[in-house]
Short mmCIF file of C-alpha atoms in Angstrom, two decimals:
data_model
loop_
_atom_site.label_atom_id
_atom_site.label_comp_id
_atom_site.label_asym_id
_atom_site.label_seq_id
_atom_site.Cartn_x
_atom_site.Cartn_y
_atom_site.Cartn_z
CA MET X 261 0.00 0.00 0.00
CA LYS X 262 1.36 3.42 -0.98
CA LYS X 263 2.00 5.95 1.74
CA ASP X 264 -0.15 9.06 1.78
CA ILE X 265 1.95 12.12 1.05
CA THR X 266 1.20 13.53 4.50
CA ALA X 267 3.27 10.62 5.87
CA LEU X 268 6.35 11.86 3.99
CA THR X 269 9.52 11.46 6.04
CA GLU X 270 12.97 13.07 5.73
CA ALA X 271 11.53 16.08 3.90
CA ASP X 272 14.54 18.07 5.09
CA ARG X 273 16.65 16.02 2.65
CA ILE X 274 14.74 17.31 -0.39
CA ARG X 275 16.64 20.02 -2.29
CA LEU X 276 14.77 19.90 -5.61
CA VAL X 277 11.14 19.21 -6.54
CA VAL X 278 10.37 18.32 -10.16
CA SER X 279 6.75 18.23 -11.33
CA ASP X 280 5.07 17.04 -14.49
CA LEU X 281 2.58 19.53 -15.95
CA ASP X 282 -0.41 17.95 -17.72
CA GLY X 283 -2.47 15.77 -15.40
CA THR X 284 -0.23 16.73 -12.49
CA LEU X 285 0.41 20.41 -11.73
CA LEU X 286 -2.27 21.54 -14.22
CA ASN X 287 -5.95 20.93 -13.57
CA GLU X 288 -8.35 19.84 -16.31
CA LYS X 289 -8.70 23.47 -17.42
CA LYS X 290 -4.91 23.52 -17.98
CA GLU X 291 -4.48 26.01 -15.13
CA ILE X 292 -2.18 26.23 -12.11
CA SER X 293 -4.23 26.95 -9.01
CA ALA X 294 -3.56 29.89 -6.70
CA ARG X 295 -2.92 27.37 -3.93
CA ALA X 296 -0.23 25.63 -5.98
CA LEU X 297 1.46 28.93 -6.83
CA ALA X 298 1.47 29.90 -3.15
CA ALA X 299 3.00 26.52 -2.27
CA VAL X 300 5.75 26.98 -4.88
CA ALA X 301 6.54 30.40 -3.39
CA ALA X 302 6.66 28.92 0.13
CA LEU X 303 8.98 26.17 -1.09
CA ARG X 304 11.28 28.83 -2.55
CA ARG X 305 11.41 30.65 0.80
CA HIS X 306 12.61 27.44 2.43
CA GLY X 307 15.47 27.17 -0.05
CA VAL X 308 14.10 24.21 -2.03
CA LEU X 309 14.40 24.45 -5.82
CA PHE X 310 11.33 23.86 -8.00
CA THR X 311 10.95 23.20 -11.71
CA VAL X 312 8.87 21.26 -14.23
CA CYS X 313 9.62 18.15 -16.27
CA THR X 314 7.26 17.99 -19.23
CA GLY X 315 6.73 16.70 -22.73
CA ARG X 316 6.06 20.25 -23.90
CA GLU X 317 8.54 22.37 -25.83
CA TYR X 318 10.42 25.10 -23.95
CA ALA X 319 9.15 27.76 -26.36
CA MET X 320 5.56 26.95 -25.33
CA LEU X 321 6.08 27.11 -21.55
CA GLY X 322 6.18 30.88 -21.12
CA HIS X 323 2.62 31.17 -19.77
CA TYR X 324 3.31 28.73 -16.94
CA ALA X 325 6.92 29.75 -16.33
CA ARG X 326 5.86 33.36 -15.78
CA GLN X 327 3.54 32.21 -13.01
CA LEU X 328 5.85 29.65 -11.43
CA GLN X 329 9.18 31.49 -11.72
CA PRO X 330 11.07 28.16 -11.60
CA THR X 331 14.27 28.26 -9.57
CA ALA X 332 15.97 25.55 -11.65
CA PRO X 333 16.20 24.91 -15.41
CA MET X 334 13.14 23.26 -16.95
CA VAL X 335 13.24 19.73 -18.37
CA CYS X 336 11.32 19.80 -21.68
CA ASN X 337 10.46 17.46 -24.56
CA ASN X 338 10.31 14.42 -22.28
CA GLY X 339 13.92 14.87 -21.27
CA GLY X 340 15.27 15.94 -24.65
CA GLU X 341 16.02 19.47 -23.48
CA VAL X 342 17.08 21.15 -20.25
CA VAL X 343 16.68 24.91 -20.60
CA CYS X 344 17.10 27.86 -18.23
CA TYR X 345 14.20 30.27 -17.74
CA PRO X 346 13.97 33.11 -18.65
CA SER X 347 17.34 33.29 -20.46
CA GLY X 348 16.65 30.36 -22.79
CA GLU X 349 20.17 29.06 -22.22
CA VAL X 350 20.28 25.41 -23.28
CA ILE X 351 21.98 23.14 -20.75
CA THR X 352 21.50 20.07 -22.91
CA ARG X 353 19.55 19.17 -26.05
CA THR X 354 19.27 15.78 -27.76
CA LEU X 355 17.81 15.71 -31.27
CA LEU X 356 16.27 13.03 -33.46
CA PRO X 357 18.65 11.68 -36.12
CA GLN X 358 17.95 13.53 -39.36
CA LYS X 359 18.09 10.62 -41.84
CA GLU X 360 15.81 8.35 -39.79
CA SER X 361 13.37 11.20 -39.13
CA LEU X 362 12.91 11.88 -42.83
CA CYS X 363 12.47 8.15 -43.48
CA PHE X 364 9.74 7.89 -40.86
CA LEU X 365 7.92 11.01 -42.08
CA ARG X 366 7.90 9.71 -45.65
CA PHE X 367 6.35 6.52 -44.31
CA CYS X 368 3.66 8.51 -42.48
CA ILE X 369 2.84 10.64 -45.51
CA GLY X 370 2.76 7.58 -47.77
CA HIS X 371 0.30 5.84 -45.45
CA GLY X 372 -1.85 8.87 -44.66
CA ILE X 373 -0.80 8.95 -41.00
CA ASP X 374 -1.27 12.27 -39.23
CA PHE X 375 1.74 13.65 -37.36
CA CYS X 376 3.36 16.69 -35.80
CA VAL X 377 7.09 17.48 -35.94
CA THR X 378 8.54 19.96 -33.48
CA THR X 379 11.80 21.87 -33.68
CA PRO X 380 13.07 24.28 -30.99
CA THR X 381 11.16 27.12 -32.66
CA ALA X 382 8.20 25.76 -34.68
CA ALA X 383 5.79 22.90 -35.38
CA PHE X 384 5.23 21.19 -38.74
CA PHE X 385 2.16 19.25 -39.90
CA PRO X 386 0.99 17.51 -43.08
CA LYS X 387 -1.73 19.26 -45.07
CA GLY X 388 -5.16 18.73 -43.50
CA SER X 389 -3.73 17.63 -40.14
CA GLY X 390 -6.16 17.20 -37.27
CA MET X 391 -3.42 17.81 -34.68
CA THR X 392 -2.97 21.57 -34.98
CA GLY X 393 -5.54 22.61 -32.38
CA PHE X 394 -3.24 22.59 -29.35
CA TYR X 395 -0.65 24.70 -31.17
CA GLU X 396 -3.26 27.09 -32.59
CA GLU X 397 -4.55 27.69 -29.07
CA TYR X 398 -1.02 28.50 -27.96
CA GLN X 399 -0.61 30.98 -30.83
CA THR X 400 -3.73 32.80 -29.66
CA GLN X 401 -2.50 32.80 -26.08
CA ALA X 402 0.98 33.98 -27.09
CA GLY X 403 -0.47 36.91 -29.01
CA ARG X 404 -2.72 37.85 -26.11
CA GLU X 405 0.02 37.68 -23.47
CA GLY X 406 3.00 38.89 -25.49
CA LEU X 407 4.72 35.49 -25.34
CA GLU X 408 7.21 34.01 -27.77
CA ALA X 409 5.49 32.72 -30.90
CA PHE X 410 5.66 29.06 -31.90
CA PRO X 411 4.69 29.14 -35.59
CA ILE X 412 2.79 26.38 -37.39
CA HIS X 413 3.96 25.28 -40.85
CA ILE X 414 2.58 22.85 -43.41
CA LEU X 415 5.13 20.25 -44.44
CA GLU X 416 4.67 19.36 -48.10
CA GLU X 417 7.75 17.12 -48.27
CA PRO X 418 9.96 15.78 -45.42
CA SER X 419 13.08 17.13 -47.14
CA GLY X 420 11.85 20.55 -46.03
CA LEU X 421 13.21 19.66 -42.58
CA LYS X 422 16.74 18.89 -43.79
CA SER X 423 18.24 22.10 -42.43
CA LEU X 424 16.30 22.02 -39.14
CA ASP X 425 16.84 20.43 -35.73
CA VAL X 426 14.05 17.96 -34.92
CA ASN X 427 13.12 17.60 -31.25
CA LYS X 428 10.42 14.96 -31.61
CA ILE X 429 7.65 13.55 -33.76
CA ILE X 430 4.12 13.00 -32.44
CA ILE X 431 1.41 10.73 -33.82
CA ARG X 432 -2.16 10.02 -32.74
CA THR X 433 -2.69 6.45 -31.56
CA ASP X 434 -6.49 6.47 -31.60
CA LEU X 435 -6.30 6.02 -35.37
CA THR X 436 -6.00 2.49 -36.78
CA GLU X 437 -3.37 3.61 -39.27
CA SER X 438 -1.07 4.73 -36.48
CA GLN X 439 -0.36 1.14 -35.47
CA LYS X 440 1.34 0.76 -38.85
CA ALA X 441 3.68 3.59 -37.86
CA VAL X 442 4.47 1.96 -34.53
CA ASP X 443 5.21 -1.36 -36.22
CA PHE X 444 7.42 0.37 -38.79
CA LEU X 445 9.36 2.16 -36.05
CA ARG X 446 10.04 -1.02 -34.13
CA ARG X 447 11.03 -2.93 -37.24
CA GLU X 448 13.01 -0.37 -39.23
CA LEU X 449 14.13 2.46 -36.94
CA PRO X 450 15.78 1.25 -33.73
CA ALA X 451 17.33 4.72 -33.28
CA PHE X 452 13.95 5.91 -31.97
CA GLU X 453 12.31 5.69 -28.55
CA THR X 454 8.54 5.87 -28.04
CA THR X 455 6.50 6.99 -25.06
CA MET X 456 2.82 7.63 -24.37
CA SER X 457 2.30 11.16 -23.03
CA SER X 458 -1.50 10.89 -22.92
CA ARG X 459 -4.18 8.38 -23.81
CA TYR X 460 -3.96 9.03 -27.55
CA ILE X 461 -0.56 10.65 -28.06
CA LEU X 462 2.58 8.68 -28.91
CA GLU X 463 5.83 10.65 -28.93
CA ILE X 464 8.87 9.56 -30.91
CA LEU X 465 12.15 10.54 -29.25
CA PRO X 466 15.87 9.80 -29.64
CA ARG X 467 16.81 6.29 -28.49
CA GLY X 468 17.23 6.10 -24.72
CA MET X 469 15.66 9.50 -24.15
CA ASN X 470 13.09 9.96 -21.38
CA LYS X 471 12.40 12.29 -18.48
CA ALA X 472 14.89 10.44 -16.28
CA GLN X 473 17.71 11.34 -18.67
CA GLY X 474 16.65 14.96 -18.50
CA LEU X 475 16.61 14.82 -14.71
CA LYS X 476 20.12 13.33 -14.67
CA ALA X 477 21.39 16.20 -16.83
CA LEU X 478 19.64 18.73 -14.60
CA CYS X 479 21.10 17.26 -11.42
CA ARG X 480 24.59 17.20 -12.92
CA HIS X 481 24.19 20.88 -13.74
CA LEU X 482 22.91 21.73 -10.25
CA GLN X 483 25.26 19.29 -8.49
CA ILE X 484 22.34 17.82 -6.55
CA PRO X 485 22.25 14.06 -5.83
CA LEU X 486 19.25 12.21 -7.26
CA SER X 487 18.55 10.97 -3.73
CA GLN X 488 17.66 14.56 -2.79
CA VAL X 489 15.11 15.00 -5.58
CA CYS X 490 11.34 14.69 -5.22
CA ALA X 491 9.47 13.97 -8.48
CA VAL X 492 5.72 13.86 -9.06
CA GLY X 493 3.79 12.65 -12.12
CA ASP X 494 0.76 10.81 -13.46
CA TYR X 495 1.40 9.10 -16.82
CA ASP X 496 3.55 6.52 -18.63
CA ASN X 497 6.18 9.08 -19.63
CA ASP X 498 6.76 9.80 -15.92
CA MET X 499 7.68 6.21 -15.03
CA GLU X 500 11.45 6.48 -15.50
CA LEU X 501 11.46 9.85 -13.75
CA LEU X 502 9.79 8.43 -10.66
CA ALA X 503 12.06 5.39 -10.67
CA LEU X 504 15.13 7.64 -10.57
CA ALA X 505 14.13 10.24 -7.98
CA GLY X 506 14.85 9.70 -4.30
CA PHE X 507 11.27 10.66 -3.44
CA ALA X 508 8.68 9.44 -5.98
CA VAL X 509 5.10 10.73 -5.77
CA ALA X 510 2.13 9.71 -7.95
CA MET X 511 -1.10 11.63 -8.40
CA ALA X 512 -4.36 10.00 -7.32
CA ASN X 513 -5.45 10.27 -10.98
CA ALA X 514 -2.28 8.50 -12.19
CA ARG X 515 -2.36 5.30 -14.19
CA ASP X 516 -2.06 2.13 -12.11
CA ALA X 517 1.51 1.40 -13.23
CA VAL X 518 2.60 4.91 -12.24
CA ARG X 519 1.02 4.57 -8.82
CA GLU X 520 2.88 1.29 -8.36
CA ALA X 521 6.18 2.94 -9.32
CA ALA X 522 5.83 5.63 -6.65
CA GLY X 523 6.55 5.50 -2.95
CA TYR X 524 3.93 8.10 -2.07
CA LEU X 525 0.46 9.06 -3.28
CA THR X 526 -0.99 12.56 -3.27
CA ARG X 527 -4.43 13.84 -4.27
CA SER X 528 -5.56 14.24 -7.89
CA ASN X 529 -4.76 17.20 -10.13
CA GLU X 530 -8.33 18.40 -9.60
CA GLU X 531 -7.77 18.34 -5.83
CA ASP X 532 -4.48 20.28 -5.78
CA GLY X 533 -2.35 17.20 -5.25
CA VAL X 534 0.90 18.99 -6.10
CA ALA X 535 0.04 21.86 -3.76
CA LEU X 536 -0.54 19.34 -0.97
CA LEU X 537 2.84 17.74 -1.69
CA LEU X 538 4.67 21.07 -1.57
CA GLU X 539 2.80 22.20 1.56
CA THR X 540 3.77 18.94 3.25
CA ILE X 541 7.44 19.43 2.37
CA VAL X 542 7.36 23.02 3.66
CA GLN X 543 5.57 22.03 6.87
CA LYS X 544 7.93 19.18 7.66
CA ARG X 545 11.03 21.19 6.79
CA GLY X 546 9.78 24.00 9.00
CA ALA X 547 9.29 21.62 11.91
CA ALA X 548 12.77 20.14 11.39
CA GLU X 549 14.32 23.62 11.29
CA LYS X 550 12.69 24.53 14.61
CA GLU X 551 14.07 21.39 16.23
CA ALA X 552 17.59 22.02 14.91
#
């Protein structure tokens, strides 16, 4: 049986808290609650670093980063990038191999499989793609809030990406045709890694890349032992992250396998589970400081 987060011990050992965004820190409206923001600020006052570890691109995190003011570089693209906010300084970036990426995209186009390709500065889609909505919403938000743009482009031919750095490729798995893409990847392109970031989204990453690799790079940069890191998440792409962190916390809304991988369980993202986690750390650190 998993321990409730309020039973957390040795909170004074935690020097860095790393949180997933979607399904974890964000509620179903894709918002960070006032309670969570207050908890992040309290954590900062106690000298504990806080950042996010997400599948999203750095260029599309401005809205949340402005609110959170992370005190450590952000882990983006499911571990593929570690980037400082607000400077944009890249600590580490791992890209998809160019030749294999073009091969896979030609396969997708030839089989009518919808996809999204992201680079550090833009997103590319085939004509008629049904996957542009998320990025179009960001464009509207960016214009409204004066954030960095993340342009959308139509990709007529994969060779159009030859001069660009490719972070990742995304396909929808609720479509029957997408299984063909998965089979092709496993058979023909061993240089790729795959991870589910939501129920219907499969992300294609460089081989061996996951959030845990991003956390390792972050901790090397900060010179913080992994044993002093608390990580919280909810989905398949958080599994390696939770396995690596010294303190692993799953959301109540997490998938069963994620809950099993964690040592502690907090409330759901609709019940401010991350805020409760941070408040618990602050409370227990405060008590330990008084005793010292």
